[in-house]
PDB file of C-alpha atoms in Angstrom:
ATOM      1  CA  UNK U1001     -13.323 -46.751 -29.067  1.00  0.00           C
ATOM      2  CA  UNK U1002     -13.965 -47.879 -25.489  1.00  0.00           C
ATOM      3  CA  UNK U1003     -10.780 -49.984 -25.526  1.00  0.00           C
ATOM      4  CA  UNK U1004      -8.652 -47.235 -27.034  1.00  0.00           C
ATOM      5  CA  UNK U1005      -9.036 -44.740 -24.199  1.00  0.00           C
ATOM      6  CA  UNK U1006      -7.623 -47.019 -21.458  1.00  0.00           C
ATOM      7  CA  UNK U1007      -4.714 -48.002 -23.714  1.00  0.00           C
ATOM      8  CA  UNK U1008      -3.956 -44.370 -24.494  1.00  0.00           C
ATOM      9  CA  UNK U1009      -4.155 -43.467 -20.800  1.00  0.00           C
ATOM     10  CA  UNK U1010      -1.691 -46.191 -19.865  1.00  0.00           C
ATOM     11  CA  UNK U1011       0.649 -45.325 -22.742  1.00  0.00           C
ATOM     12  CA  UNK U1012       0.445 -41.637 -21.844  1.00  0.00           C
ATOM     13  CA  UNK U1013       1.434 -42.316 -18.241  1.00  0.00           C
ATOM     14  CA  UNK U1014       4.434 -44.376 -19.369  1.00  0.00           C
ATOM     15  CA  UNK U1015       5.519 -41.607 -21.751  1.00  0.00           C
ATOM     16  CA  UNK U1016       5.265 -39.075 -18.902  1.00  0.00           C
ATOM     17  CA  UNK U1017       7.393 -41.384 -16.719  1.00  0.00           C
ATOM     18  CA  UNK U1018      10.144 -41.389 -19.340  1.00  0.00           C
ATOM     19  CA  UNK U1019       9.908 -37.651 -19.981  1.00  0.00           C
ATOM     20  CA  UNK U1020       9.753 -36.484 -16.350  1.00  0.00           C
ATOM     21  CA  UNK U1021      12.875 -34.525 -15.496  1.00  0.00           C
ATOM     22  CA  UNK U1022      14.314 -36.748 -12.776  1.00  0.00           C
ATOM     23  CA  UNK U1023      17.843 -35.409 -13.129  1.00  0.00           C
ATOM     24  CA  UNK U1024      18.037 -33.583  -9.809  1.00  0.00           C
ATOM     25  CA  UNK U1025      19.431 -35.305  -6.740  1.00  0.00           C
ATOM     26  CA  UNK U1026      16.929 -36.937  -4.419  1.00  0.00           C
ATOM     27  CA  UNK U1027      16.405 -34.304  -1.727  1.00  0.00           C
ATOM     28  CA  UNK U1028      14.882 -35.512   1.479  1.00  0.00           C
ATOM     29  CA  UNK U1029      14.112 -39.175   1.732  1.00  0.00           C
ATOM     30  CA  UNK U1030      12.804 -41.717  -0.702  1.00  0.00           C
ATOM     31  CA  UNK U1031      10.073 -42.372   1.855  1.00  0.00           C
ATOM     32  CA  UNK U1032       8.812 -38.783   1.570  1.00  0.00           C
ATOM     33  CA  UNK U1033       8.731 -39.041  -2.213  1.00  0.00           C
ATOM     34  CA  UNK U1034       6.906 -42.349  -1.963  1.00  0.00           C
ATOM     35  CA  UNK U1035       4.393 -40.875   0.497  1.00  0.00           C
ATOM     36  CA  UNK U1036       3.657 -37.949  -1.828  1.00  0.00           C
ATOM     37  CA  UNK U1037       3.272 -40.313  -4.771  1.00  0.00           C
ATOM     38  CA  UNK U1038       0.878 -42.556  -2.868  1.00  0.00           C
ATOM     39  CA  UNK U1039      -1.205 -39.564  -1.760  1.00  0.00           C
ATOM     40  CA  UNK U1040      -1.509 -38.622  -5.441  1.00  0.00           C
ATOM     41  CA  UNK U1041      -2.610 -42.190  -6.255  1.00  0.00           C
ATOM     42  CA  UNK U1042      -5.254 -42.060  -3.501  1.00  0.00           C
ATOM     43  CA  UNK U1043      -6.476 -38.720  -4.852  1.00  0.00           C
ATOM     44  CA  UNK U1044      -6.796 -40.223  -8.331  1.00  0.00           C
ATOM     45  CA  UNK U1045      -8.727 -43.183  -6.876  1.00  0.00           C
ATOM     46  CA  UNK U1046     -11.222 -40.815  -5.225  1.00  0.00           C
ATOM     47  CA  UNK U1047     -11.527 -38.760  -8.422  1.00  0.00           C
ATOM     48  CA  UNK U1048     -12.063 -41.887 -10.556  1.00  0.00           C
ATOM     49  CA  UNK U1049     -14.685 -43.349  -8.203  1.00  0.00           C
ATOM     50  CA  UNK U1050     -16.591 -40.066  -8.379  1.00  0.00           C
ATOM     51  CA  UNK U1051     -16.334 -40.164 -12.179  1.00  0.00           C
ATOM     52  CA  UNK U1052     -17.782 -43.691 -12.194  1.00  0.00           C
ATOM     53  CA  UNK U1053     -20.670 -42.620  -9.958  1.00  0.00           C
ATOM     54  CA  UNK U1054     -21.554 -39.825 -12.427  1.00  0.00           C
ATOM     55  CA  UNK U1055     -20.882 -41.735 -15.637  1.00  0.00           C
ATOM     56  CA  UNK U1056     -23.467 -42.710 -18.218  1.00  0.00           C
ATOM     57  CA  UNK U1057     -21.243 -45.736 -18.918  1.00  0.00           C
ATOM     58  CA  UNK U1058     -19.977 -46.855 -15.493  1.00  0.00           C
ATOM     59  CA  UNK U1059     -18.357 -50.111 -16.664  1.00  0.00           C
ATOM     60  CA  UNK U1060     -16.300 -48.311 -19.309  1.00  0.00           C
ATOM     61  CA  UNK U1061     -15.378 -45.654 -16.758  1.00  0.00           C
ATOM     62  CA  UNK U1062     -14.352 -48.428 -14.359  1.00  0.00           C
ATOM     63  CA  UNK U1063     -11.998 -49.893 -16.948  1.00  0.00           C
ATOM     64  CA  UNK U1064     -10.627 -46.408 -17.570  1.00  0.00           C
ATOM     65  CA  UNK U1065     -10.113 -45.934 -13.833  1.00  0.00           C
ATOM     66  CA  UNK U1066      -8.093 -49.134 -13.573  1.00  0.00           C
ATOM     67  CA  UNK U1067      -6.100 -48.170 -16.679  1.00  0.00           C
ATOM     68  CA  UNK U1068      -5.045 -44.978 -14.912  1.00  0.00           C
ATOM     69  CA  UNK U1069      -4.713 -46.046 -11.273  1.00  0.00           C
ATOM     70  CA  UNK U1070      -2.718 -49.264 -11.629  1.00  0.00           C
ATOM     71  CA  UNK U1071      -0.067 -47.853 -13.998  1.00  0.00           C
ATOM     72  CA  UNK U1072       0.168 -44.684 -11.899  1.00  0.00           C
ATOM     73  CA  UNK U1073       0.706 -46.777  -8.768  1.00  0.00           C
ATOM     74  CA  UNK U1074       3.429 -48.797 -10.494  1.00  0.00           C
ATOM     75  CA  UNK U1075       5.100 -45.723 -11.981  1.00  0.00           C
ATOM     76  CA  UNK U1076       5.312 -44.082  -8.547  1.00  0.00           C
ATOM     77  CA  UNK U1077       7.328 -47.058  -7.317  1.00  0.00           C
ATOM     78  CA  UNK U1078       9.412 -47.199 -10.497  1.00  0.00           C
ATOM     79  CA  UNK U1079      10.308 -43.524 -10.012  1.00  0.00           C
ATOM     80  CA  UNK U1080      11.311 -44.092  -6.396  1.00  0.00           C
ATOM     81  CA  UNK U1081      13.421 -47.131  -7.322  1.00  0.00           C
ATOM     82  CA  UNK U1082      15.111 -45.215 -10.133  1.00  0.00           C
ATOM     83  CA  UNK U1083      15.963 -42.269  -7.884  1.00  0.00           C
ATOM     84  CA  UNK U1084      17.129 -44.511  -5.044  1.00  0.00           C
ATOM     85  CA  UNK U1085      19.395 -46.496  -7.366  1.00  0.00           C
ATOM     86  CA  UNK U1086      20.832 -43.312  -8.836  1.00  0.00           C
ATOM     87  CA  UNK U1087      21.270 -41.254  -5.662  1.00  0.00           C
ATOM     88  CA  UNK U1088      21.798 -43.981  -3.070  1.00  0.00           C
ATOM     89  CA  UNK U1089      24.275 -46.335  -4.770  1.00  0.00           C
ATOM     90  CA  UNK U1090      24.182 -49.868  -3.482  1.00  0.00           C
ATOM     91  CA  UNK U1091      20.423 -49.807  -2.887  1.00  0.00           C
ATOM     92  CA  UNK U1092      19.992 -52.498  -5.526  1.00  0.00           C
ATOM     93  CA  UNK U1093      22.159 -55.286  -6.872  1.00  0.00           C
ATOM     94  CA  UNK U1094      22.872 -53.217  -9.990  1.00  0.00           C
ATOM     95  CA  UNK U1095      22.391 -49.650 -11.218  1.00  0.00           C
ATOM     96  CA  UNK U1096      18.883 -49.069 -12.572  1.00  0.00           C
ATOM     97  CA  UNK U1097      17.838 -47.173 -15.665  1.00  0.00           C
ATOM     98  CA  UNK U1098      14.240 -46.005 -15.882  1.00  0.00           C
ATOM     99  CA  UNK U1099      13.443 -49.139 -17.856  1.00  0.00           C
ATOM    100  CA  UNK U1100      15.191 -51.342 -15.278  1.00  0.00           C
ATOM    101  CA  UNK U1101      13.238 -49.651 -12.483  1.00  0.00           C
ATOM    102  CA  UNK U1102       9.952 -50.158 -14.329  1.00  0.00           C
ATOM    103  CA  UNK U1103      10.865 -53.780 -15.063  1.00  0.00           C
ATOM    104  CA  UNK U1104      11.694 -54.389 -11.399  1.00  0.00           C
ATOM    105  CA  UNK U1105       8.423 -52.761 -10.321  1.00  0.00           C
ATOM    106  CA  UNK U1106       6.386 -54.962 -12.646  1.00  0.00           C
ATOM    107  CA  UNK U1107       8.213 -58.140 -11.560  1.00  0.00           C
ATOM    108  CA  UNK U1108       7.407 -57.304  -7.936  1.00  0.00           C
ATOM    109  CA  UNK U1109       3.771 -56.517  -8.846  1.00  0.00           C
ATOM    110  CA  UNK U1110       3.413 -59.765 -10.793  1.00  0.00           C
ATOM    111  CA  UNK U1111       5.174 -61.663  -7.979  1.00  0.00           C
ATOM    112  CA  UNK U1112       7.540 -63.145 -10.549  1.00  0.00           C
ATOM    113  CA  UNK U1113      10.728 -62.111  -8.754  1.00  0.00           C
ATOM    114  CA  UNK U1114      13.349 -63.391 -11.187  1.00  0.00           C
ATOM    115  CA  UNK U1115      16.117 -62.389  -8.783  1.00  0.00           C
ATOM    116  CA  UNK U1116      18.140 -60.509 -11.365  1.00  0.00           C
ATOM    117  CA  UNK U1117      17.560 -57.239  -9.495  1.00  0.00           C
ATOM    118  CA  UNK U1118      17.504 -57.360  -5.709  1.00  0.00           C
ATOM    119  CA  UNK U1119      16.997 -54.700  -3.032  1.00  0.00           C
ATOM    120  CA  UNK U1120      20.159 -54.648  -0.900  1.00  0.00           C
ATOM    121  CA  UNK U1121      19.760 -51.842   1.624  1.00  0.00           C
ATOM    122  CA  UNK U1122      17.240 -51.612   4.416  1.00  0.00           C
ATOM    123  CA  UNK U1123      15.662 -48.518   2.851  1.00  0.00           C
ATOM    124  CA  UNK U1124      15.257 -50.247  -0.515  1.00  0.00           C
ATOM    125  CA  UNK U1125      13.798 -53.323   1.156  1.00  0.00           C
ATOM    126  CA  UNK U1126      11.292 -51.177   3.045  1.00  0.00           C
ATOM    127  CA  UNK U1127      10.152 -49.547  -0.206  1.00  0.00           C
ATOM    128  CA  UNK U1128       9.879 -52.943  -1.933  1.00  0.00           C
ATOM    129  CA  UNK U1129       7.931 -54.347   1.021  1.00  0.00           C
ATOM    130  CA  UNK U1130       5.641 -51.316   0.877  1.00  0.00           C
ATOM    131  CA  UNK U1131       5.044 -52.036  -2.800  1.00  0.00           C
ATOM    132  CA  UNK U1132       4.260 -55.684  -2.064  1.00  0.00           C
ATOM    133  CA  UNK U1133       1.669 -54.685   0.538  1.00  0.00           C
ATOM    134  CA  UNK U1134       0.320 -51.985  -1.769  1.00  0.00           C
ATOM    135  CA  UNK U1135       0.038 -54.531  -4.582  1.00  0.00           C
ATOM    136  CA  UNK U1136      -2.236 -56.638  -2.394  1.00  0.00           C
ATOM    137  CA  UNK U1137      -4.362 -53.583  -1.610  1.00  0.00           C
ATOM    138  CA  UNK U1138      -4.548 -52.611  -5.278  1.00  0.00           C
ATOM    139  CA  UNK U1139      -5.561 -56.102  -6.320  1.00  0.00           C
ATOM    140  CA  UNK U1140      -8.073 -56.551  -3.513  1.00  0.00           C
ATOM    141  CA  UNK U1141      -9.425 -53.287  -2.209  1.00  0.00           C
ATOM    142  CA  UNK U1142      -9.111 -51.165  -5.356  1.00  0.00           C
ATOM    143  CA  UNK U1143     -10.836 -53.722  -7.559  1.00  0.00           C
ATOM    144  CA  UNK U1144     -13.622 -54.057  -4.995  1.00  0.00           C
ATOM    145  CA  UNK U1145     -14.081 -50.282  -4.719  1.00  0.00           C
ATOM    146  CA  UNK U1146     -14.216 -49.863  -8.505  1.00  0.00           C
ATOM    147  CA  UNK U1147     -16.645 -52.763  -8.966  1.00  0.00           C
ATOM    148  CA  UNK U1148     -18.863 -51.478  -6.144  1.00  0.00           C
ATOM    149  CA  UNK U1149     -18.938 -48.010  -7.714  1.00  0.00           C
ATOM    150  CA  UNK U1150     -19.886 -49.460 -11.112  1.00  0.00           C
ATOM    151  CA  UNK U1151     -22.637 -51.581  -9.543  1.00  0.00           C
ATOM    152  CA  UNK U1152     -23.945 -48.668  -7.471  1.00  0.00           C
ATOM    153  CA  UNK U1153     -24.117 -46.411 -10.518  1.00  0.00           C
ATOM    154  CA  UNK U1154     -25.953 -49.067 -12.499  1.00  0.00           C
ATOM    155  CA  UNK U1155     -28.491 -49.442  -9.672  1.00  0.00           C
ATOM    156  CA  UNK U1156     -28.958 -45.662  -9.460  1.00  0.00           C
ATOM    157  CA  UNK U1157     -29.790 -45.556 -13.166  1.00  0.00           C
ATOM    158  CA  UNK U1158     -32.534 -48.198 -12.941  1.00  0.00           C
TER     159      UNK U1158
END
């Protein structure tokens, strides 16, 4: 059962991404949307760390935290890429569907970079660069914070 919850959380976030009504034009800037999304991610990180520190099963809660935070982080960028491609034509080398935007986000995260989709405008390149830097933070800092919280909770219980 411990493995099911993280999988369901990740799947649920992806379903929400596909069901979100993103049919309105991008008002304001993509940077503002990205900033709001990243603030939400930071809020979820804080909430998850607190949950780990109160959990009877901190390791399982740590896995759950990663299963929520990493997909949420990626889906924020996928949403921004999708809206930029739709409302700011020419931002990318081709129009992006939601699936294309998610695919592009994951290829950037995994540092695969096939080159089939490329950011063309300065704004798109800034968002992609922000994701690249954020990916490094997620892989380094986030993992460290989660592991420290799990270890701290285990020490508090002994």
